[in-house]
PDB file of C-alpha atoms and ligand atoms in Angstrom:
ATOM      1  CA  UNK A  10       8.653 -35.525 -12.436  1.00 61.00           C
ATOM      2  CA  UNK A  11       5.319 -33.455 -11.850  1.00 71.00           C
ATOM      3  CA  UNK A  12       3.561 -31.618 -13.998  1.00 94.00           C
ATOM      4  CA  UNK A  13       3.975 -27.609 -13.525  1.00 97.00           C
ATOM      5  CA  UNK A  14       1.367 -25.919 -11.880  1.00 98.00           C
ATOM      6  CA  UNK A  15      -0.693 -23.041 -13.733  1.00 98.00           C
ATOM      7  CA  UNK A  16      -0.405 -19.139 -12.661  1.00 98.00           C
ATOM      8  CA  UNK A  17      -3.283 -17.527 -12.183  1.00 98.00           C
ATOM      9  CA  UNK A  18      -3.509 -14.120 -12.534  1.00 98.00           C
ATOM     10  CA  UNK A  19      -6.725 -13.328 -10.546  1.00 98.00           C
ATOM     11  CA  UNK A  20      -8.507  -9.993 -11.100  1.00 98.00           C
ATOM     12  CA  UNK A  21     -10.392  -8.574  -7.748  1.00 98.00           C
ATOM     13  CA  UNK A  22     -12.734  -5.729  -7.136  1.00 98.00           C
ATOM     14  CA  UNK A  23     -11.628  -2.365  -7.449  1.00 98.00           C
ATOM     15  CA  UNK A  24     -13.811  -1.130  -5.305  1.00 97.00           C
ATOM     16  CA  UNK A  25     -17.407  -2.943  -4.894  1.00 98.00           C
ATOM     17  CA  UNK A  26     -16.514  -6.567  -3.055  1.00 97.00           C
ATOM     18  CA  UNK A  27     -19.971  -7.610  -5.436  1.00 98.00           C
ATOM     19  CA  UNK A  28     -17.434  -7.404  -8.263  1.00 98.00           C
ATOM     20  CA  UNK A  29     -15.743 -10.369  -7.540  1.00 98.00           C
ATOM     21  CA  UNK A  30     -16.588 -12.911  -9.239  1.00 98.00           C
ATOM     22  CA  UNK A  31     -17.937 -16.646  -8.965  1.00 98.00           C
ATOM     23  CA  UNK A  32     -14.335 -17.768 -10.585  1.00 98.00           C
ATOM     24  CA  UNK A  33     -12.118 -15.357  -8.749  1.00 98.00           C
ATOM     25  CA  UNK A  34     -13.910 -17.293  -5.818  1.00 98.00           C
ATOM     26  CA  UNK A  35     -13.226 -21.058  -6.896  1.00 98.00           C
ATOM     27  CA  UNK A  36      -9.555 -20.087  -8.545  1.00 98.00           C
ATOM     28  CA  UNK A  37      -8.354 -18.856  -4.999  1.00 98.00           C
ATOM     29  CA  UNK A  38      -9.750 -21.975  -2.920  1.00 98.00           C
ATOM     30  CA  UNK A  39      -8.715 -24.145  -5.565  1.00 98.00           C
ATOM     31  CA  UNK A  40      -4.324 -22.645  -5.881  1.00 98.00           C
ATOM     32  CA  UNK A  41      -2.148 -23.974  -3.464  1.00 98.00           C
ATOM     33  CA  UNK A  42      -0.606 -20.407  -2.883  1.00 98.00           C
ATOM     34  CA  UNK A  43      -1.807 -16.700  -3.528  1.00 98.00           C
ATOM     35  CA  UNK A  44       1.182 -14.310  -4.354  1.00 98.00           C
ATOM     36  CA  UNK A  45      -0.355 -10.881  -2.858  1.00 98.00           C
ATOM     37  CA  UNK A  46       1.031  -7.581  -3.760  1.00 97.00           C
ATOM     38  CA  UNK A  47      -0.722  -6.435  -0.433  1.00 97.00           C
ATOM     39  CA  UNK A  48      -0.864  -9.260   2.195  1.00 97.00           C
ATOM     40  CA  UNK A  49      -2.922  -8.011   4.604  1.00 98.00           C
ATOM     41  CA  UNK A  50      -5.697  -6.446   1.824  1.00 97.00           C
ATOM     42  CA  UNK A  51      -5.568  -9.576   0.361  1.00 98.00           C
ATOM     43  CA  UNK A  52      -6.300 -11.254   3.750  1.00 98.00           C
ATOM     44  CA  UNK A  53      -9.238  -9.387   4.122  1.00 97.00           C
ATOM     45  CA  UNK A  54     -10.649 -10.060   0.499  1.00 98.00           C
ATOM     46  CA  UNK A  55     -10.122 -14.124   1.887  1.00 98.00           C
ATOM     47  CA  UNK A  56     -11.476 -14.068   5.023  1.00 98.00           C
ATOM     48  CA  UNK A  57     -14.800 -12.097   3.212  1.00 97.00           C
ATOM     49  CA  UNK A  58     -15.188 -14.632   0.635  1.00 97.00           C
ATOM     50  CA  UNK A  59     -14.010 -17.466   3.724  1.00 98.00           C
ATOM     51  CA  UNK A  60     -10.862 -19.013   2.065  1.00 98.00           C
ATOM     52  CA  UNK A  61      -8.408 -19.839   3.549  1.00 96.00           C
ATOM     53  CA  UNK A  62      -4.706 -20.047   1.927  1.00 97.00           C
ATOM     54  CA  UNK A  63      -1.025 -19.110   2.238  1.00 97.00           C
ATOM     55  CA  UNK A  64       0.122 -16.300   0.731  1.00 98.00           C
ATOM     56  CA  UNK A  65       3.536 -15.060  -0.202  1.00 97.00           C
ATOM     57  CA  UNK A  66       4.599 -11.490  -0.575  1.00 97.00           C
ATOM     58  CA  UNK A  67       4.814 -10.484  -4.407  1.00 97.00           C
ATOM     59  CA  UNK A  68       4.913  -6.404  -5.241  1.00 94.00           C
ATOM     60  CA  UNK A  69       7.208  -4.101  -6.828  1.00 92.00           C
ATOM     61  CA  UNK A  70       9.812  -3.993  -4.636  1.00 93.00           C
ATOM     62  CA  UNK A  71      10.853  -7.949  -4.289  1.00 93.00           C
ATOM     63  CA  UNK A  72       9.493  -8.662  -7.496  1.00 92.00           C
ATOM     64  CA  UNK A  73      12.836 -10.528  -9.162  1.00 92.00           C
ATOM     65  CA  UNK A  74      13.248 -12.377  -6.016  1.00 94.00           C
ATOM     66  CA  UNK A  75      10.152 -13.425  -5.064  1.00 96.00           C
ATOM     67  CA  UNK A  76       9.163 -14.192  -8.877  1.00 96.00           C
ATOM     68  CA  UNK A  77      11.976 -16.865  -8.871  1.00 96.00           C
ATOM     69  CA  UNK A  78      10.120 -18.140  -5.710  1.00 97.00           C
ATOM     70  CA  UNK A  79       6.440 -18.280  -7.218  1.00 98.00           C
ATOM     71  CA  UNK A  80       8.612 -20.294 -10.280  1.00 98.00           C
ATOM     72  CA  UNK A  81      10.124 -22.569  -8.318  1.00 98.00           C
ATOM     73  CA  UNK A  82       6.793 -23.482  -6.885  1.00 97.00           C
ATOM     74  CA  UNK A  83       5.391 -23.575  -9.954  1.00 98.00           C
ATOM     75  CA  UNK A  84       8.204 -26.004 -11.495  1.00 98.00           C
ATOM     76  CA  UNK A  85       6.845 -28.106  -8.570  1.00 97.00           C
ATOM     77  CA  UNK A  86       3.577 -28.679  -9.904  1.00 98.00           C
ATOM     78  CA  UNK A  87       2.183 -26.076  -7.574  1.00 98.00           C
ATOM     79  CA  UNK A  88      -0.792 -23.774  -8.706  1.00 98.00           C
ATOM     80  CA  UNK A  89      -0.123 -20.585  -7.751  1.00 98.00           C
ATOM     81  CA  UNK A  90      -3.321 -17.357  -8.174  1.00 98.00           C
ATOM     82  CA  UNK A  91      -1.163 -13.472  -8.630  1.00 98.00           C
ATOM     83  CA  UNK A  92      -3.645 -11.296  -6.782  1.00 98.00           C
ATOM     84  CA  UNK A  93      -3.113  -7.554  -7.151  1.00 98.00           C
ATOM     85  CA  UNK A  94      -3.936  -4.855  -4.300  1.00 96.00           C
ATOM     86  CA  UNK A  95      -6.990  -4.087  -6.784  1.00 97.00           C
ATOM     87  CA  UNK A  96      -8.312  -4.602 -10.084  1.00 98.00           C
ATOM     88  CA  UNK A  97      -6.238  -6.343 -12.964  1.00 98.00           C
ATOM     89  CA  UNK A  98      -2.944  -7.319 -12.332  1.00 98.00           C
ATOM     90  CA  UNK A  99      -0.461  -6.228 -14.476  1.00 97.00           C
ATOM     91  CA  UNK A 100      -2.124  -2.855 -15.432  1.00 98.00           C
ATOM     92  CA  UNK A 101      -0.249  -0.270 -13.217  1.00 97.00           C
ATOM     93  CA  UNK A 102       0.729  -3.245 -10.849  1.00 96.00           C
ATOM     94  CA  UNK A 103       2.619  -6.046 -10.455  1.00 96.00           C
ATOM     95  CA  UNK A 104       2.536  -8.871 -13.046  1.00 96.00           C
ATOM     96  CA  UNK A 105       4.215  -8.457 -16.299  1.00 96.00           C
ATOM     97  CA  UNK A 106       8.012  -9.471 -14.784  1.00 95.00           C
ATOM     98  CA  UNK A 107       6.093 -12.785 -13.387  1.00 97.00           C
ATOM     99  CA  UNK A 108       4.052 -13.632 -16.375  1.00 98.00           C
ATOM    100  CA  UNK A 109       7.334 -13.385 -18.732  1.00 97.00           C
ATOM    101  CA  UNK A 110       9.406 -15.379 -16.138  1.00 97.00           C
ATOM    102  CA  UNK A 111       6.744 -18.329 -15.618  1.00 98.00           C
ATOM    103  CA  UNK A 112       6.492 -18.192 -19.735  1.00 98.00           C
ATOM    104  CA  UNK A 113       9.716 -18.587 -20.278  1.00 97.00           C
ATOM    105  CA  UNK A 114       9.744 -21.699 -17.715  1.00 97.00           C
ATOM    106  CA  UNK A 115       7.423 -23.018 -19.932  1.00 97.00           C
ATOM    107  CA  UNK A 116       4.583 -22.222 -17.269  1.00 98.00           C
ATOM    108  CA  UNK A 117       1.019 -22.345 -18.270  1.00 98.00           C
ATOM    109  CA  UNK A 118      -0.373 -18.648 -17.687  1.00 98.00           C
ATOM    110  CA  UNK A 119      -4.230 -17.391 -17.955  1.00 98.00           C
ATOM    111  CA  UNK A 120      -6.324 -15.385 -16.316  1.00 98.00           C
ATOM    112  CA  UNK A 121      -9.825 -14.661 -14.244  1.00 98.00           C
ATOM    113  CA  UNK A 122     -11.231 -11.400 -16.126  1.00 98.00           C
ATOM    114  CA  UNK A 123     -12.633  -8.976 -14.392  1.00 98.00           C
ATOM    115  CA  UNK A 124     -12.599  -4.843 -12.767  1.00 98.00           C
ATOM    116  CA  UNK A 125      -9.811  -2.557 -14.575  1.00 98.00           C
ATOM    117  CA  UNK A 126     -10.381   0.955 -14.010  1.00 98.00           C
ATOM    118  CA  UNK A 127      -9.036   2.164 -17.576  1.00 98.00           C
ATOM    119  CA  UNK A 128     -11.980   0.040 -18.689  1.00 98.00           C
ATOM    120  CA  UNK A 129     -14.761   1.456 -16.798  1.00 98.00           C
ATOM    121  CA  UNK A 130     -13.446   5.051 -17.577  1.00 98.00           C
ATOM    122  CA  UNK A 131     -13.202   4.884 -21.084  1.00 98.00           C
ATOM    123  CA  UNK A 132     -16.309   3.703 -21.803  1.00 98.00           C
ATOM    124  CA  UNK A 133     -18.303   5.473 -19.402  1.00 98.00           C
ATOM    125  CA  UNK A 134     -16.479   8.708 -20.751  1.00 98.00           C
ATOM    126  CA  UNK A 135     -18.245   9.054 -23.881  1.00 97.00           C
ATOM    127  CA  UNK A 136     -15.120   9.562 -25.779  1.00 98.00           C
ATOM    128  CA  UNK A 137     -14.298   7.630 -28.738  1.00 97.00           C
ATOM    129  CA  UNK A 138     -13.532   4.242 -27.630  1.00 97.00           C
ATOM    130  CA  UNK A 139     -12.805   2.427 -30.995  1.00 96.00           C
ATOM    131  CA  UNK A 140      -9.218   3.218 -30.181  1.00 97.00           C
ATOM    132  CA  UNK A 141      -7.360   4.089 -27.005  1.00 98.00           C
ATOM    133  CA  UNK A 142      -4.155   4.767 -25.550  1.00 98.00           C
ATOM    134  CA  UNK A 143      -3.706   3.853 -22.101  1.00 98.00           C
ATOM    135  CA  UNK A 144      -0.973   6.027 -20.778  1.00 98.00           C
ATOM    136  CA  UNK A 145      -1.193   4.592 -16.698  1.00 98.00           C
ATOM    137  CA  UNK A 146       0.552   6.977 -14.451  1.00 98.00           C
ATOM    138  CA  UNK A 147       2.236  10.097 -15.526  1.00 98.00           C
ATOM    139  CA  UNK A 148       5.818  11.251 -14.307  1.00 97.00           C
ATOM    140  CA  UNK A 149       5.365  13.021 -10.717  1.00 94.00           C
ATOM    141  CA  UNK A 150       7.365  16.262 -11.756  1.00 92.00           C
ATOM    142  CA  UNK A 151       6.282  18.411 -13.925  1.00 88.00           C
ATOM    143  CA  UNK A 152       9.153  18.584 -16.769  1.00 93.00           C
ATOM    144  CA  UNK A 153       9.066  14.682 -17.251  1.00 96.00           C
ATOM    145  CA  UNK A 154       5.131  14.951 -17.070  1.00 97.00           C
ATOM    146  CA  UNK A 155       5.068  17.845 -19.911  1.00 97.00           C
ATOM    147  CA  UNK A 156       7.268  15.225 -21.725  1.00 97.00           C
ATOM    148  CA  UNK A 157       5.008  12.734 -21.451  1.00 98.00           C
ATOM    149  CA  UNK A 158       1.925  14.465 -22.226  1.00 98.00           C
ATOM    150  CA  UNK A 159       4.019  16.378 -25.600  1.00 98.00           C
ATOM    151  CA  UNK A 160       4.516  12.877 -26.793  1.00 97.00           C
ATOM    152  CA  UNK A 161       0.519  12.199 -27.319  1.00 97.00           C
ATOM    153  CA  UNK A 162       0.246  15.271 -28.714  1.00 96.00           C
ATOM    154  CA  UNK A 163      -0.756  14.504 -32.183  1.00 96.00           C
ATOM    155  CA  UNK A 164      -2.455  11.039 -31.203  1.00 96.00           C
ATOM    156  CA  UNK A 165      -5.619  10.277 -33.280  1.00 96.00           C
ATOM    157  CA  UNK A 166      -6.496   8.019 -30.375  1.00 97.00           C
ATOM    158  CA  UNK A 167      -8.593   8.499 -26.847  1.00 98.00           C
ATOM    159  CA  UNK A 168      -6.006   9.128 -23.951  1.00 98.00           C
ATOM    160  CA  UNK A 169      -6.142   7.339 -20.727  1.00 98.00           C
ATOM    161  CA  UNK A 170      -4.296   8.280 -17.639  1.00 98.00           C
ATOM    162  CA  UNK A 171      -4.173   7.247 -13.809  1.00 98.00           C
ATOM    163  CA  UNK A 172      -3.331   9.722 -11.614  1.00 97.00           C
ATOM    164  CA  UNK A 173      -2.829  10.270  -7.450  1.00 96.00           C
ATOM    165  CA  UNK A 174      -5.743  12.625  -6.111  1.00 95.00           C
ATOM    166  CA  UNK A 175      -2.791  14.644  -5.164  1.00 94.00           C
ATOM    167  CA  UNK A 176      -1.398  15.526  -8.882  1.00 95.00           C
ATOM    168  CA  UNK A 177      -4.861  15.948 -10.487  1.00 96.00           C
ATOM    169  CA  UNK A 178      -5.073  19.185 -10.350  1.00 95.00           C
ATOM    170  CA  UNK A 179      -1.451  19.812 -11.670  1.00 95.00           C
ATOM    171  CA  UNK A 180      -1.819  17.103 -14.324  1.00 97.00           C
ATOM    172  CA  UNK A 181      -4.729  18.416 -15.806  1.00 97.00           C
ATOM    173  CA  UNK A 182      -3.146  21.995 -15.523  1.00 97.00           C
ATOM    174  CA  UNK A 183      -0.286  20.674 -17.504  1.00 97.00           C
ATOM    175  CA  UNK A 184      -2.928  18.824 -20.113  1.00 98.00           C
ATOM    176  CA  UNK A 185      -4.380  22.162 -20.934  1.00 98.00           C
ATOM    177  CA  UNK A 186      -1.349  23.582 -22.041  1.00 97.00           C
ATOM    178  CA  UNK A 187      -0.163  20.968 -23.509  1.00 98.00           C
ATOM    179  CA  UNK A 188      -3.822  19.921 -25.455  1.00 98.00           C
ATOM    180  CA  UNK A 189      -5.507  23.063 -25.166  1.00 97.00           C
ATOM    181  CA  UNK A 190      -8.848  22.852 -24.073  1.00 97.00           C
ATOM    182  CA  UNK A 191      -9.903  19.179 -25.698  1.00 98.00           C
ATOM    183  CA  UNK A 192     -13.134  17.235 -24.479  1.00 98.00           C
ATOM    184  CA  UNK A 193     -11.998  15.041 -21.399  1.00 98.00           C
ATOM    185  CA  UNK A 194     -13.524  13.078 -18.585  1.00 98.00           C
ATOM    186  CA  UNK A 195     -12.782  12.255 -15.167  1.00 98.00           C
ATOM    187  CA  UNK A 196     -13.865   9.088 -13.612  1.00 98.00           C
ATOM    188  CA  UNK A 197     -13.760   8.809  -9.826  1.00 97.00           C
ATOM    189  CA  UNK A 198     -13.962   6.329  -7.082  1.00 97.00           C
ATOM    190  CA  UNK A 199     -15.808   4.036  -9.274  1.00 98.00           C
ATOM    191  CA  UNK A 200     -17.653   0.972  -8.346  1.00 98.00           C
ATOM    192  CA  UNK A 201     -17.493   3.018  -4.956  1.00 98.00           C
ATOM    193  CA  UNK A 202     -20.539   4.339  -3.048  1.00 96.00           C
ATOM    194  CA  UNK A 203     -19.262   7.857  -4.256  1.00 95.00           C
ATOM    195  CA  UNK A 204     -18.564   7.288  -7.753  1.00 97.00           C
ATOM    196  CA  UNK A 205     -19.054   9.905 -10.380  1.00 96.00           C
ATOM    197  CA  UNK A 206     -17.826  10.568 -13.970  1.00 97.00           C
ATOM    198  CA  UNK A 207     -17.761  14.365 -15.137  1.00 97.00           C
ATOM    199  CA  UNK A 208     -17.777  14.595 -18.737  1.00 98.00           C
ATOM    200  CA  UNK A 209     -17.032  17.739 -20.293  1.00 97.00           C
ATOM    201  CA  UNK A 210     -13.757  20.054 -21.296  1.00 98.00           C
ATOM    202  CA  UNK A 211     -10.451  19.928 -19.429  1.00 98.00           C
ATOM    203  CA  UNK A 212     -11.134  23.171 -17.749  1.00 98.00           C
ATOM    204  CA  UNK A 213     -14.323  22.089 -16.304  1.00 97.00           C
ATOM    205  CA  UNK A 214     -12.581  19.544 -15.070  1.00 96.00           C
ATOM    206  CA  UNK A 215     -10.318  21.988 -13.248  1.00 96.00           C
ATOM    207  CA  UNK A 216     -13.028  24.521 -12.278  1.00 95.00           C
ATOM    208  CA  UNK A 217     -15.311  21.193 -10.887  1.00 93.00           C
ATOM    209  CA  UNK A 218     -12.536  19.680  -9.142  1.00 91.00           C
ATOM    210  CA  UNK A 219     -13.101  19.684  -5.064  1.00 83.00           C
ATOM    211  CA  UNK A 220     -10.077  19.943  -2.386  1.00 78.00           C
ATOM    212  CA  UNK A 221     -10.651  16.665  -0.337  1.00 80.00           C
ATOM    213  CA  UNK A 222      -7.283  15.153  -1.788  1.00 78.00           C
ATOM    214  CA  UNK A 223      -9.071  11.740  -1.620  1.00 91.00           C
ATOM    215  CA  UNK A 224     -10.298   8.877  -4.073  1.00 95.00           C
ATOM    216  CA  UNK A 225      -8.931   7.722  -6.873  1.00 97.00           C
ATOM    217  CA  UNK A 226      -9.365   9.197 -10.211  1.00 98.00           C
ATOM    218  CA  UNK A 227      -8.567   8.223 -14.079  1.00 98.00           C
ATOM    219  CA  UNK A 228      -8.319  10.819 -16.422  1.00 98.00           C
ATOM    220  CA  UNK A 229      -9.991  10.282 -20.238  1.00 98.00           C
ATOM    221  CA  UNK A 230      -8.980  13.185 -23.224  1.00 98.00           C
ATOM    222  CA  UNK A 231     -10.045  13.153 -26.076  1.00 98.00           C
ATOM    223  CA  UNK A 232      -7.599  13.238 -29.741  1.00 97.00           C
ATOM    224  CA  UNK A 233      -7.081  16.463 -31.191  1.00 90.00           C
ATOM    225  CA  UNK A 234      -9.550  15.526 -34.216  1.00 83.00           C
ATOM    226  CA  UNK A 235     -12.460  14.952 -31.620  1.00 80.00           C
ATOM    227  CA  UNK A 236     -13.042  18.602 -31.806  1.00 74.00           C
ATOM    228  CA  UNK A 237     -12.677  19.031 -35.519  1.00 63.00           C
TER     229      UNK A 237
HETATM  230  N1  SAM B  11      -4.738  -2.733 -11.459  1.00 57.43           N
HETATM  231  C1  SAM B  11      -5.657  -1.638 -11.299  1.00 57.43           C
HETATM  232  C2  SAM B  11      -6.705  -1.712 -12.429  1.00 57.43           C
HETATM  233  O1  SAM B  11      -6.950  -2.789 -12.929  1.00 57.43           O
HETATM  234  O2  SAM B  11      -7.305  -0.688 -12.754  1.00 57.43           O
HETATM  235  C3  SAM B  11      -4.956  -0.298 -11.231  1.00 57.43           C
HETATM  236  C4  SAM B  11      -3.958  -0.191 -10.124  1.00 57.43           C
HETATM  237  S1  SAM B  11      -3.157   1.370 -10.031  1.00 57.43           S
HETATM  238  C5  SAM B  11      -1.928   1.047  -8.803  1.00 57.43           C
HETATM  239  C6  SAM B  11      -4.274   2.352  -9.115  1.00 57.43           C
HETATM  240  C7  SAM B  11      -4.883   3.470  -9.952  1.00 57.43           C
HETATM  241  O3  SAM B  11      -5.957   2.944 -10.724  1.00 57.43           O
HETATM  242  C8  SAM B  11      -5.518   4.585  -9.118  1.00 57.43           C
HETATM  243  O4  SAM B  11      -4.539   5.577  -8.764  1.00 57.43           O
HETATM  244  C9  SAM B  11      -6.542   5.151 -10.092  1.00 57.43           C
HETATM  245  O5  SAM B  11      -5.946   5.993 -11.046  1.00 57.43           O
HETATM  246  C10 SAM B  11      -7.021   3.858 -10.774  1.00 57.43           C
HETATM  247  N2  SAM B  11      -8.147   3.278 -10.024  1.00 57.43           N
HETATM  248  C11 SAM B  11      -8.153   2.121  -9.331  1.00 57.43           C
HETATM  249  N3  SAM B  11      -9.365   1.908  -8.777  1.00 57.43           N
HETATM  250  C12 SAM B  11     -10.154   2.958  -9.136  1.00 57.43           C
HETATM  251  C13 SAM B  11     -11.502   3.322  -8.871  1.00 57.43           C
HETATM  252  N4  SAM B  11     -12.277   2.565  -8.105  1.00 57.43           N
HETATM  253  N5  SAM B  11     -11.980   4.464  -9.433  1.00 57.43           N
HETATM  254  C14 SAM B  11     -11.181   5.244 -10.205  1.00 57.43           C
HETATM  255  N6  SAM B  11      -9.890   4.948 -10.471  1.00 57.43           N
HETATM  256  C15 SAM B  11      -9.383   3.827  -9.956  1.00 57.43           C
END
């Protein structure tokens, strides 16, 4: 029988295509097959970096199914890269269903570090970074989201959040009630030609807010005890 191939779980550039790096390179001409949660951005990152290699559909919506698939081909002796529409997989994206499946097949898993938003964000916000709580994306209505942000409340820890350019300004409405006016940071379109980080209180961060609705944004707040 052959051996079993090795998942890959292959971090790519969150925004700045000079992120990738010289392993993310080799690891994708080197797999037999690169499960994509976004095919045809994925196509594009191969045709920049000239590789050339099947791909098979792997996102949140097939993710049972096609998982089984990726196994199977891994069972094979295939070597397989998991390559996310951006950044890390696994961190608001797919990843954790196929890493647990291909473990429990006895599958060798590791992984080509790399760009993670939460990252960048927290330690460019100036916040206490010894310890973090990455919260990813908040509830879309506001009831669940007050929920959600009650629940941190008394955190000693540094808060991290992704959020849609199109709930900022009602997440960080809801933050202020919830937190009162803590120290907080917003981190936008970073690695990107536009990026910026605003560092101050969360209502400067709603006063400095623009309208465009565009980019993408993670939102850093401080613990309670940052203030005392
Ligand atoms: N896997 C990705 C990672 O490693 O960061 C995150 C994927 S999640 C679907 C997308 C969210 O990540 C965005 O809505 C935003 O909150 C954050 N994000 C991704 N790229 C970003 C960037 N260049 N600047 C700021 N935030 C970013």
């Amino acid at each position: 029988m052959a051996d079993k191939g090795v998942l890959y779980l292959v971090t790519t550039p969150i925004g700045h295509l000079g992120d990738m790096s010289l392993r993310a390179i080799e690891t994708l001409r080197m797999v037999d097959m690169v499960a994509s949660e976004d095919t045809r951005k994925t196509g594009h990152l191969l045709k920049h970096f000239e590789i050339g290699k099947p791909q098979v559909a792997f996102h949140e919506h097939n993710e049972r199914k096609a998982g089984l698939r990726i196994i199977r081909l891994l069972e094979e002796g295939r070597d397989v890269a998991l390559v996310t529409s951006a950044g890390t997989p696994g961190i608001s994206d797919p990843g954790f269903t196929l890493v647990r499946l291909a473990l429990e097949a006895g599958i060798e898993v590791t992984m080509i570090p790399g760009p993670c938003a939460l990252v960048m964000a927290v330690v460019l916000s100036g916040l206490p970074v010894h310890s973090f709580t990455f919260k990813g994306f908040a509830p879309r209505t506001s009831g669940k989201r007050r929920r959600f942000l009650e629940m941190e409340k008394d955190s000693p820890h540094t808060l991290v959040f992704y959020e849609s350019p199109y709930r900022v300004k009602a997440f960080l409405a809801e933050a202020l009630e919830v937190y009162g006016n803590r120290r907080a940071a917003v981190a936008k379109e970073l690695t990107k030609m536009f990026e910026s980080v605003r560092r101050g209180r969360i209502e400067d961060q709603l006063a400095g807010l623009d309208d465009s609705l565009k980019g993408e944004y993670v939102i850093v707040i401080g613990a309670a005890e940052c203030d005392r």
